[in-house]
């Protein structure tokens, strides 16, 4: 598997279990790229939905993807703190300058005080039936949801107190380099 280079821009492609595209983020700046972890940053990036609708993300975000975990974490930097949006998903693959994963409907919204809500359980149940999610996938997702909730409670990984400071600083560095390269500063 290819590995994205730090400082390069990639796309993020989200699919559904049936192989259909779900959502595409046009541009994410790679802050760390290894075989197991990709951390990226984006701000006001164009997102295209499967039905062709588009929208811009509102705030700077740090995105965390792991090749072994069945979830990815979006850390949204807002004035009143960091909010996290977690997609229960397949581990990522990186192919043709795009990070790709399968979105499995369940989401977890985490607030700055580390309280959380599990979202879209009805959508998960509907899609599990419609797309025939195998029992093994269901079990993997339930196990990874428990793992994720442990990370939140233990403030581990992207939920660790220093994670945002480290990666926001790196994002600002690479963004400035990219702006200079493009003659914007």
N, C-alpha and C. Protein backbone atom coordinates (compact mmCIF):
# COMPACT_ATOMS: atom_id res chain seq x y z
N UNK A 1 0.84 -1.18 0.00
CA UNK A 1 0.00 0.00 0.00
C UNK A 1 0.88 1.25 0.00
N UNK A 2 0.55 2.19 -0.83
CA UNK A 2 1.26 3.46 -0.87
C UNK A 2 0.97 4.23 0.42
N UNK A 3 1.84 5.18 0.72
CA UNK A 3 1.68 6.00 1.92
C UNK A 3 1.72 7.46 1.48
N UNK A 4 0.75 8.28 1.92
CA UNK A 4 0.79 9.69 1.54
C UNK A 4 1.95 10.41 2.24
N UNK A 5 2.48 11.42 1.59
CA UNK A 5 3.59 12.19 2.15
C UNK A 5 3.05 13.33 3.01
N UNK A 6 3.74 13.61 4.09
CA UNK A 6 3.37 14.74 4.93
C UNK A 6 3.43 16.01 4.11
N UNK A 7 2.42 16.84 4.25
CA UNK A 7 2.37 18.10 3.54
C UNK A 7 1.64 18.04 2.21
N UNK A 8 1.30 16.84 1.74
CA UNK A 8 0.55 16.75 0.47
C UNK A 8 -0.95 16.74 0.74
N UNK A 9 -1.71 17.13 -0.27
CA UNK A 9 -3.17 17.12 -0.17
C UNK A 9 -3.71 15.83 -0.77
N UNK A 10 -4.69 15.26 -0.08
CA UNK A 10 -5.36 14.05 -0.55
C UNK A 10 -6.86 14.26 -0.47
N UNK A 11 -7.61 13.37 -1.10
CA UNK A 11 -9.06 13.34 -0.94
C UNK A 11 -9.41 12.24 0.06
N UNK A 12 -10.59 12.37 0.64
CA UNK A 12 -11.13 11.32 1.51
C UNK A 12 -12.42 10.84 0.87
N UNK A 13 -12.52 9.53 0.63
CA UNK A 13 -13.70 8.91 0.01
C UNK A 13 -14.36 7.98 1.01
N UNK A 14 -15.62 8.23 1.29
CA UNK A 14 -16.42 7.38 2.16
C UNK A 14 -17.38 6.59 1.28
N UNK A 15 -17.44 5.28 1.50
CA UNK A 15 -18.33 4.39 0.75
C UNK A 15 -19.32 3.75 1.71
N UNK A 16 -20.33 3.13 1.17
CA UNK A 16 -21.24 2.30 1.97
C UNK A 16 -20.87 0.84 1.70
N UNK A 17 -21.41 -0.05 2.52
CA UNK A 17 -21.09 -1.48 2.44
C UNK A 17 -21.36 -2.07 1.05
N UNK A 18 -22.34 -1.51 0.34
CA UNK A 18 -22.68 -2.01 -0.99
C UNK A 18 -21.72 -1.51 -2.08
N UNK A 19 -20.69 -0.75 -1.70
CA UNK A 19 -19.69 -0.28 -2.65
C UNK A 19 -19.99 1.07 -3.26
N UNK A 20 -21.14 1.64 -2.96
CA UNK A 20 -21.51 2.94 -3.53
C UNK A 20 -20.85 4.07 -2.75
N UNK A 21 -20.43 5.10 -3.50
CA UNK A 21 -19.81 6.25 -2.86
C UNK A 21 -20.83 6.93 -1.96
N UNK A 22 -20.38 7.39 -0.81
CA UNK A 22 -21.25 8.06 0.15
C UNK A 22 -20.94 9.55 0.21
N UNK A 23 -19.64 9.89 0.30
CA UNK A 23 -19.24 11.28 0.48
C UNK A 23 -17.76 11.43 0.12
N UNK A 24 -17.40 12.59 -0.46
CA UNK A 24 -16.00 12.87 -0.81
C UNK A 24 -15.60 14.24 -0.27
N UNK A 25 -14.50 14.26 0.48
CA UNK A 25 -13.88 15.51 0.91
C UNK A 25 -12.77 15.81 -0.10
N UNK A 26 -12.85 16.98 -0.74
CA UNK A 26 -11.94 17.31 -1.84
C UNK A 26 -10.49 17.42 -1.42
N UNK A 27 -10.23 17.99 -0.24
CA UNK A 27 -8.85 18.30 0.09
C UNK A 27 -8.59 18.19 1.58
N UNK A 28 -7.64 17.36 1.93
CA UNK A 28 -7.17 17.23 3.30
C UNK A 28 -5.65 17.22 3.26
N UNK A 29 -5.05 18.02 4.09
CA UNK A 29 -3.60 18.15 4.16
C UNK A 29 -3.05 17.06 5.08
N UNK A 30 -2.14 16.23 4.58
CA UNK A 30 -1.58 15.13 5.37
C UNK A 30 -0.58 15.69 6.38
N UNK A 31 -0.81 15.38 7.66
CA UNK A 31 0.08 15.81 8.73
C UNK A 31 0.98 14.66 9.18
N UNK A 32 0.48 13.45 9.04
CA UNK A 32 1.26 12.24 9.34
C UNK A 32 0.74 11.14 8.44
N UNK A 33 1.65 10.42 7.82
CA UNK A 33 1.26 9.32 6.96
C UNK A 33 2.17 8.13 7.18
N UNK A 34 1.61 7.05 7.71
CA UNK A 34 2.34 5.79 7.85
C UNK A 34 1.43 4.68 7.34
N UNK A 35 1.91 3.46 7.38
CA UNK A 35 1.07 2.33 6.96
C UNK A 35 -0.17 2.19 7.86
N UNK A 36 -0.03 2.56 9.12
CA UNK A 36 -1.12 2.35 10.09
C UNK A 36 -1.95 3.59 10.42
N UNK A 37 -1.34 4.78 10.31
CA UNK A 37 -2.04 5.99 10.74
C UNK A 37 -1.92 7.08 9.68
N UNK A 38 -3.04 7.73 9.42
CA UNK A 38 -3.02 8.97 8.64
C UNK A 38 -3.76 10.01 9.47
N UNK A 39 -3.06 11.11 9.71
CA UNK A 39 -3.66 12.25 10.39
C UNK A 39 -3.64 13.39 9.39
N UNK A 40 -4.79 14.03 9.23
CA UNK A 40 -4.90 15.12 8.28
C UNK A 40 -5.59 16.32 8.89
N UNK A 41 -5.51 17.43 8.17
CA UNK A 41 -6.18 18.64 8.61
C UNK A 41 -6.89 19.27 7.43
N UNK A 42 -8.04 19.85 7.67
CA UNK A 42 -8.73 20.59 6.62
C UNK A 42 -9.57 21.69 7.23
N UNK A 43 -9.94 22.62 6.38
CA UNK A 43 -10.74 23.77 6.80
C UNK A 43 -11.44 24.32 5.56
N UNK A 44 -12.74 24.50 5.67
CA UNK A 44 -13.52 25.01 4.55
C UNK A 44 -13.23 24.20 3.28
N UNK A 45 -13.26 22.90 3.43
CA UNK A 45 -13.04 22.02 2.28
C UNK A 45 -14.39 21.63 1.68
N UNK A 46 -14.40 21.46 0.38
CA UNK A 46 -15.62 21.10 -0.34
C UNK A 46 -15.93 19.62 -0.12
N UNK A 47 -17.17 19.34 0.24
CA UNK A 47 -17.64 17.97 0.46
C UNK A 47 -18.76 17.71 -0.55
N UNK A 48 -18.67 16.58 -1.26
CA UNK A 48 -19.69 16.20 -2.23
C UNK A 48 -20.41 14.95 -1.73
N UNK A 49 -21.73 15.05 -1.64
CA UNK A 49 -22.56 13.93 -1.19
C UNK A 49 -22.86 13.01 -2.37
N UNK A 50 -23.34 11.81 -2.09
CA UNK A 50 -23.63 10.82 -3.14
C UNK A 50 -24.68 11.31 -4.13
N UNK A 51 -25.56 12.20 -3.69
CA UNK A 51 -26.60 12.71 -4.59
C UNK A 51 -26.14 13.95 -5.37
N UNK A 52 -24.87 14.33 -5.23
CA UNK A 52 -24.32 15.46 -5.97
C UNK A 52 -24.35 16.78 -5.21
N UNK A 53 -25.09 16.85 -4.10
CA UNK A 53 -25.09 18.09 -3.30
C UNK A 53 -23.69 18.35 -2.77
N UNK A 54 -23.36 19.63 -2.61
CA UNK A 54 -22.05 19.99 -2.06
C UNK A 54 -22.22 20.97 -0.90
N UNK A 55 -21.23 21.00 -0.04
CA UNK A 55 -21.20 21.94 1.08
C UNK A 55 -19.75 22.12 1.51
N UNK A 56 -19.48 23.17 2.26
CA UNK A 56 -18.14 23.44 2.79
C UNK A 56 -18.13 23.14 4.28
N UNK A 57 -17.04 22.50 4.74
CA UNK A 57 -16.89 22.31 6.18
C UNK A 57 -16.77 23.69 6.82
N UNK A 58 -17.21 23.81 8.06
CA UNK A 58 -17.30 25.13 8.70
C UNK A 58 -16.06 25.51 9.49
N UNK A 59 -15.44 24.57 10.14
CA UNK A 59 -14.35 24.91 11.03
C UNK A 59 -13.13 24.05 10.72
N UNK A 60 -11.96 24.48 11.22
CA UNK A 60 -10.77 23.63 11.04
C UNK A 60 -11.01 22.28 11.74
N UNK A 61 -10.51 21.22 11.12
CA UNK A 61 -10.66 19.88 11.68
C UNK A 61 -9.36 19.11 11.55
N UNK A 62 -9.09 18.29 12.54
CA UNK A 62 -8.00 17.33 12.50
C UNK A 62 -8.67 15.96 12.38
N UNK A 63 -8.25 15.17 11.38
CA UNK A 63 -8.87 13.88 11.08
C UNK A 63 -7.89 12.76 11.39
N UNK A 64 -8.37 11.75 12.09
CA UNK A 64 -7.53 10.62 12.53
C UNK A 64 -8.08 9.32 11.95
N UNK A 65 -7.23 8.62 11.21
CA UNK A 65 -7.59 7.34 10.61
C UNK A 65 -6.56 6.30 10.99
N UNK A 66 -7.01 5.09 11.30
CA UNK A 66 -6.10 4.01 11.68
C UNK A 66 -6.41 2.77 10.86
N UNK A 67 -5.38 2.08 10.44
CA UNK A 67 -5.54 0.91 9.57
C UNK A 67 -6.02 -0.34 10.31
N UNK A 68 -6.09 -0.28 11.62
CA UNK A 68 -6.54 -1.45 12.38
C UNK A 68 -7.82 -1.21 13.15
N UNK A 69 -8.19 0.04 13.36
CA UNK A 69 -9.41 0.36 14.10
C UNK A 69 -10.58 0.55 13.15
N UNK A 70 -11.76 0.12 13.59
CA UNK A 70 -12.97 0.24 12.80
C UNK A 70 -13.72 1.51 13.18
N UNK A 71 -13.01 2.61 13.21
CA UNK A 71 -13.59 3.93 13.41
C UNK A 71 -12.58 4.96 12.95
N UNK A 72 -13.08 6.15 12.61
CA UNK A 72 -12.21 7.29 12.35
C UNK A 72 -12.77 8.47 13.12
N UNK A 73 -11.89 9.42 13.44
CA UNK A 73 -12.27 10.49 14.36
C UNK A 73 -11.98 11.84 13.72
N UNK A 74 -13.00 12.69 13.68
CA UNK A 74 -12.87 14.04 13.18
C UNK A 74 -12.92 14.97 14.40
N UNK A 75 -11.86 15.73 14.62
CA UNK A 75 -11.77 16.66 15.74
C UNK A 75 -12.05 18.06 15.20
N UNK A 76 -13.20 18.61 15.55
CA UNK A 76 -13.63 19.91 15.01
C UNK A 76 -13.29 21.00 16.02
N UNK A 77 -12.49 21.96 15.57
CA UNK A 77 -11.99 23.01 16.45
C UNK A 77 -12.95 24.20 16.42
N UNK A 78 -13.73 24.34 17.48
CA UNK A 78 -14.71 25.42 17.56
C UNK A 78 -14.31 26.40 18.66
N UNK A 79 -14.93 27.56 18.66
CA UNK A 79 -14.58 28.59 19.63
C UNK A 79 -14.78 28.13 21.07
N UNK A 80 -15.78 27.31 21.31
CA UNK A 80 -16.07 26.87 22.67
C UNK A 80 -15.45 25.51 23.01
N UNK A 81 -14.52 25.04 22.20
CA UNK A 81 -13.82 23.80 22.50
C UNK A 81 -13.76 22.85 21.32
N UNK A 82 -13.21 21.68 21.57
CA UNK A 82 -13.07 20.66 20.53
C UNK A 82 -14.25 19.70 20.63
N UNK A 83 -14.92 19.53 19.50
CA UNK A 83 -16.00 18.56 19.37
C UNK A 83 -15.47 17.44 18.48
N UNK A 84 -15.85 16.22 18.78
CA UNK A 84 -15.37 15.07 18.01
C UNK A 84 -16.57 14.39 17.35
N UNK A 85 -16.36 13.99 16.11
CA UNK A 85 -17.39 13.21 15.41
C UNK A 85 -16.71 11.93 14.97
N UNK A 86 -17.22 10.81 15.44
CA UNK A 86 -16.60 9.52 15.16
C UNK A 86 -17.51 8.72 14.24
N UNK A 87 -16.95 8.26 13.14
CA UNK A 87 -17.64 7.37 12.21
C UNK A 87 -17.21 5.94 12.51
N UNK A 88 -18.15 5.07 12.79
CA UNK A 88 -17.82 3.65 12.87
C UNK A 88 -17.65 3.22 11.42
N UNK A 89 -16.47 2.67 11.11
CA UNK A 89 -16.12 2.44 9.71
C UNK A 89 -15.10 1.32 9.59
N UNK A 90 -14.89 0.90 8.37
CA UNK A 90 -13.81 -0.05 8.12
C UNK A 90 -12.49 0.69 8.34
N UNK A 91 -11.39 -0.07 8.56
CA UNK A 91 -10.08 0.58 8.54
C UNK A 91 -9.86 1.20 7.16
N UNK A 92 -9.00 2.20 7.09
CA UNK A 92 -8.78 2.89 5.82
C UNK A 92 -7.85 2.10 4.89
N UNK A 93 -7.95 2.40 3.61
CA UNK A 93 -6.94 2.04 2.62
C UNK A 93 -6.56 3.34 1.92
N UNK A 94 -5.33 3.40 1.44
CA UNK A 94 -4.88 4.57 0.70
C UNK A 94 -4.55 4.13 -0.71
N UNK A 95 -5.21 4.78 -1.69
CA UNK A 95 -5.08 4.37 -3.08
C UNK A 95 -5.32 5.59 -3.97
N UNK A 96 -4.43 5.81 -4.92
CA UNK A 96 -4.58 6.87 -5.92
C UNK A 96 -4.85 8.23 -5.29
N UNK A 97 -3.99 8.63 -4.34
CA UNK A 97 -4.08 9.92 -3.65
C UNK A 97 -5.41 10.12 -2.92
N UNK A 98 -6.04 9.00 -2.55
CA UNK A 98 -7.30 9.07 -1.80
C UNK A 98 -7.28 8.08 -0.65
N UNK A 99 -7.73 8.55 0.50
CA UNK A 99 -7.95 7.69 1.65
C UNK A 99 -9.39 7.20 1.52
N UNK A 100 -9.60 5.89 1.65
CA UNK A 100 -10.92 5.30 1.41
C UNK A 100 -11.31 4.41 2.59
N UNK A 101 -12.61 4.46 2.91
CA UNK A 101 -13.13 3.60 3.97
C UNK A 101 -14.62 3.36 3.73
N UNK A 102 -15.16 2.35 4.42
CA UNK A 102 -16.59 2.06 4.37
C UNK A 102 -17.23 2.62 5.65
N UNK A 103 -18.24 3.45 5.47
CA UNK A 103 -18.97 4.05 6.59
C UNK A 103 -20.07 3.07 7.01
N UNK A 104 -20.06 2.70 8.28
CA UNK A 104 -21.06 1.76 8.79
C UNK A 104 -22.13 2.43 9.66
N UNK A 105 -22.50 3.65 9.30
CA UNK A 105 -23.69 4.32 9.80
C UNK A 105 -23.62 4.81 11.26
N UNK A 106 -23.21 3.96 12.18
CA UNK A 106 -23.16 4.38 13.58
C UNK A 106 -22.15 5.51 13.74
N UNK A 107 -22.51 6.51 14.51
CA UNK A 107 -21.62 7.63 14.78
C UNK A 107 -21.65 7.93 16.27
N UNK A 108 -20.59 8.56 16.73
CA UNK A 108 -20.54 8.99 18.12
C UNK A 108 -20.12 10.46 18.12
N UNK A 109 -20.92 11.29 18.76
CA UNK A 109 -20.59 12.70 18.91
C UNK A 109 -20.06 12.90 20.32
N UNK A 110 -18.86 13.49 20.41
CA UNK A 110 -18.22 13.69 21.70
C UNK A 110 -18.07 15.20 21.91
N UNK A 111 -18.48 15.65 23.08
CA UNK A 111 -18.46 17.06 23.43
C UNK A 111 -17.16 17.43 24.15
N UNK A 112 -16.86 18.73 24.26
CA UNK A 112 -15.60 19.14 24.91
C UNK A 112 -15.40 18.58 26.32
N UNK A 113 -16.50 18.32 27.05
CA UNK A 113 -16.37 17.76 28.40
C UNK A 113 -16.25 16.24 28.40
N UNK A 114 -16.14 15.65 27.21
CA UNK A 114 -15.99 14.20 26.98
C UNK A 114 -17.28 13.43 27.21
N UNK A 115 -18.41 14.11 27.37
CA UNK A 115 -19.69 13.39 27.34
C UNK A 115 -19.94 13.05 25.87
N UNK A 116 -20.80 12.07 25.62
CA UNK A 116 -20.99 11.64 24.24
C UNK A 116 -22.41 11.13 24.00
N UNK A 117 -22.75 11.10 22.72
CA UNK A 117 -24.02 10.53 22.27
C UNK A 117 -23.72 9.53 21.16
N UNK A 118 -24.36 8.37 21.19
CA UNK A 118 -24.27 7.42 20.09
C UNK A 118 -25.43 7.74 19.14
N UNK A 119 -25.10 7.97 17.87
CA UNK A 119 -26.07 8.43 16.89
C UNK A 119 -26.34 7.38 15.81
N UNK A 120 -27.47 7.50 15.16
CA UNK A 120 -27.83 6.75 13.95
C UNK A 120 -27.96 5.24 14.15
N UNK A 121 -28.39 4.83 15.33
CA UNK A 121 -28.59 3.40 15.56
C UNK A 121 -29.70 2.84 14.67
N UNK A 122 -30.73 3.65 14.40
CA UNK A 122 -31.81 3.22 13.50
C UNK A 122 -31.30 3.03 12.08
N UNK A 123 -30.49 3.99 11.61
CA UNK A 123 -29.91 3.90 10.27
C UNK A 123 -29.02 2.65 10.16
N UNK A 124 -28.25 2.38 11.20
CA UNK A 124 -27.41 1.18 11.21
C UNK A 124 -28.27 -0.07 11.09
N UNK A 125 -29.33 -0.16 11.86
CA UNK A 125 -30.20 -1.35 11.82
C UNK A 125 -30.83 -1.50 10.43
N UNK A 126 -31.29 -0.38 9.85
CA UNK A 126 -31.89 -0.43 8.50
C UNK A 126 -30.87 -0.91 7.47
N UNK A 127 -29.69 -0.31 7.47
CA UNK A 127 -28.67 -0.67 6.47
C UNK A 127 -28.13 -2.07 6.70
N UNK A 128 -28.05 -2.48 7.97
CA UNK A 128 -27.60 -3.84 8.26
C UNK A 128 -28.52 -4.85 7.58
N UNK A 129 -29.81 -4.57 7.63
CA UNK A 129 -30.79 -5.45 6.99
C UNK A 129 -30.75 -5.31 5.46
N UNK A 130 -30.80 -4.07 4.96
CA UNK A 130 -30.84 -3.82 3.52
C UNK A 130 -29.59 -4.32 2.79
N UNK A 131 -28.43 -4.12 3.40
CA UNK A 131 -27.17 -4.45 2.72
C UNK A 131 -26.56 -5.76 3.23
N UNK A 132 -27.30 -6.45 4.08
CA UNK A 132 -26.87 -7.76 4.58
C UNK A 132 -25.48 -7.73 5.21
N UNK A 133 -25.30 -6.85 6.20
CA UNK A 133 -24.03 -6.86 6.92
C UNK A 133 -23.84 -8.24 7.56
N UNK A 134 -22.71 -8.86 7.32
CA UNK A 134 -22.46 -10.16 7.97
C UNK A 134 -22.37 -10.01 9.49
N UNK A 135 -22.71 -11.05 10.20
CA UNK A 135 -22.64 -11.03 11.67
C UNK A 135 -21.23 -10.68 12.15
N UNK A 136 -20.22 -11.14 11.43
CA UNK A 136 -18.84 -10.86 11.84
C UNK A 136 -18.57 -9.34 11.81
N UNK A 137 -19.14 -8.64 10.84
CA UNK A 137 -18.99 -7.18 10.77
C UNK A 137 -19.69 -6.54 11.96
N UNK A 138 -20.90 -6.99 12.24
CA UNK A 138 -21.65 -6.47 13.38
C UNK A 138 -20.86 -6.64 14.67
N UNK A 139 -20.26 -7.81 14.87
CA UNK A 139 -19.49 -8.07 16.09
C UNK A 139 -18.24 -7.19 16.15
N UNK A 140 -17.54 -7.05 15.02
CA UNK A 140 -16.35 -6.19 14.96
C UNK A 140 -16.72 -4.75 15.33
N UNK A 141 -17.83 -4.27 14.77
CA UNK A 141 -18.25 -2.89 15.05
C UNK A 141 -18.64 -2.71 16.52
N UNK A 142 -19.35 -3.68 17.08
CA UNK A 142 -19.71 -3.58 18.51
C UNK A 142 -18.46 -3.60 19.39
N UNK A 143 -17.49 -4.46 19.06
CA UNK A 143 -16.23 -4.51 19.82
C UNK A 143 -15.46 -3.20 19.70
N UNK A 144 -15.43 -2.64 18.49
CA UNK A 144 -14.71 -1.38 18.29
C UNK A 144 -15.42 -0.19 18.92
N UNK A 145 -16.75 -0.25 19.00
CA UNK A 145 -17.48 0.80 19.71
C UNK A 145 -17.09 0.78 21.19
N UNK A 146 -16.98 -0.40 21.78
CA UNK A 146 -16.54 -0.50 23.19
C UNK A 146 -15.12 0.04 23.35
N UNK A 147 -14.25 -0.30 22.40
CA UNK A 147 -12.87 0.20 22.43
C UNK A 147 -12.85 1.72 22.36
N UNK A 148 -13.64 2.28 21.43
CA UNK A 148 -13.72 3.73 21.27
C UNK A 148 -14.20 4.40 22.55
N UNK A 149 -15.27 3.87 23.16
CA UNK A 149 -15.79 4.46 24.39
C UNK A 149 -14.75 4.40 25.50
N UNK A 150 -13.93 3.36 25.51
CA UNK A 150 -12.81 3.29 26.45
C UNK A 150 -11.79 4.40 26.20
N UNK A 151 -11.48 4.63 24.94
CA UNK A 151 -10.56 5.73 24.58
C UNK A 151 -11.09 7.06 25.09
N UNK A 152 -12.40 7.29 24.90
CA UNK A 152 -13.00 8.56 25.34
C UNK A 152 -12.86 8.69 26.85
N UNK A 153 -13.24 7.65 27.58
CA UNK A 153 -13.18 7.70 29.05
C UNK A 153 -11.75 7.85 29.56
N UNK A 154 -10.79 7.20 28.87
CA UNK A 154 -9.38 7.26 29.28
C UNK A 154 -8.64 8.45 28.68
N UNK A 155 -9.33 9.20 27.80
CA UNK A 155 -8.72 10.33 27.07
C UNK A 155 -7.45 9.88 26.34
N UNK A 156 -7.66 8.86 25.55
CA UNK A 156 -6.58 8.21 24.80
C UNK A 156 -6.67 8.60 23.33
N UNK A 157 -5.54 8.51 22.60
CA UNK A 157 -5.52 8.81 21.17
C UNK A 157 -5.92 10.25 20.93
N UNK A 158 -6.80 10.51 19.96
CA UNK A 158 -7.21 11.88 19.65
C UNK A 158 -7.93 12.58 20.81
N UNK A 159 -8.36 11.84 21.82
CA UNK A 159 -9.04 12.43 22.97
C UNK A 159 -8.06 12.86 24.06
N UNK A 160 -6.77 12.56 23.88
CA UNK A 160 -5.74 12.96 24.84
C UNK A 160 -5.61 14.49 24.85
N UNK A 161 -5.36 15.06 26.01
CA UNK A 161 -5.32 16.53 26.11
C UNK A 161 -4.34 17.23 25.16
N UNK A 162 -3.20 16.63 24.87
CA UNK A 162 -2.21 17.32 24.03
C UNK A 162 -2.35 17.01 22.53
N UNK A 163 -3.21 16.08 22.15
CA UNK A 163 -3.34 15.68 20.75
C UNK A 163 -3.67 16.87 19.85
N UNK A 164 -4.68 17.64 20.22
CA UNK A 164 -5.12 18.75 19.38
C UNK A 164 -4.03 19.81 19.25
N UNK A 165 -3.36 20.14 20.35
CA UNK A 165 -2.30 21.16 20.29
C UNK A 165 -1.19 20.74 19.33
N UNK A 166 -0.74 19.52 19.43
CA UNK A 166 0.35 19.02 18.58
C UNK A 166 -0.06 19.06 17.11
N UNK A 167 -1.23 18.52 16.79
CA UNK A 167 -1.62 18.39 15.38
C UNK A 167 -2.15 19.69 14.78
N UNK A 168 -2.71 20.56 15.60
CA UNK A 168 -3.12 21.88 15.10
C UNK A 168 -1.88 22.69 14.74
N UNK A 169 -0.86 22.61 15.56
CA UNK A 169 0.39 23.31 15.28
C UNK A 169 1.01 22.79 13.98
N UNK A 170 1.01 21.49 13.80
CA UNK A 170 1.56 20.90 12.57
C UNK A 170 0.72 21.30 11.36
N UNK A 171 -0.60 21.34 11.53
CA UNK A 171 -1.49 21.76 10.44
C UNK A 171 -1.17 23.20 10.03
N UNK A 172 -1.03 24.08 10.99
CA UNK A 172 -0.71 25.49 10.68
C UNK A 172 0.63 25.59 9.94
N UNK A 173 1.61 24.80 10.35
CA UNK A 173 2.93 24.79 9.69
C UNK A 173 2.79 24.38 8.22
N UNK A 174 2.14 23.25 7.97
CA UNK A 174 2.00 22.77 6.59
C UNK A 174 1.11 23.66 5.74
N UNK A 175 0.10 24.25 6.37
CA UNK A 175 -0.78 25.17 5.64
C UNK A 175 0.01 26.41 5.20
N UNK A 176 0.87 26.91 6.08
CA UNK A 176 1.70 28.07 5.73
C UNK A 176 2.67 27.71 4.60
N UNK A 177 3.28 26.53 4.68
CA UNK A 177 4.18 26.08 3.60
C UNK A 177 3.42 25.99 2.27
N UNK A 178 2.23 25.42 2.32
CA UNK A 178 1.43 25.28 1.11
C UNK A 178 1.03 26.65 0.55
N UNK A 179 0.66 27.58 1.42
CA UNK A 179 0.31 28.93 0.99
C UNK A 179 1.50 29.62 0.34
N UNK A 180 2.68 29.47 0.94
CA UNK A 180 3.90 30.06 0.37
C UNK A 180 4.21 29.47 -0.99
N UNK A 181 4.07 28.17 -1.11
CA UNK A 181 4.32 27.47 -2.37
C UNK A 181 3.36 27.97 -3.46
N UNK A 182 2.12 28.25 -3.06
CA UNK A 182 1.10 28.70 -4.00
C UNK A 182 1.06 30.22 -4.15
N UNK A 183 2.03 30.91 -3.52
CA UNK A 183 2.13 32.36 -3.65
C UNK A 183 1.03 33.13 -2.94
N UNK A 184 0.46 32.53 -1.88
CA UNK A 184 -0.63 33.20 -1.18
C UNK A 184 -0.14 34.08 -0.03
N UNK A 185 1.13 34.00 0.34
CA UNK A 185 1.63 34.82 1.46
C UNK A 185 2.88 35.55 1.06
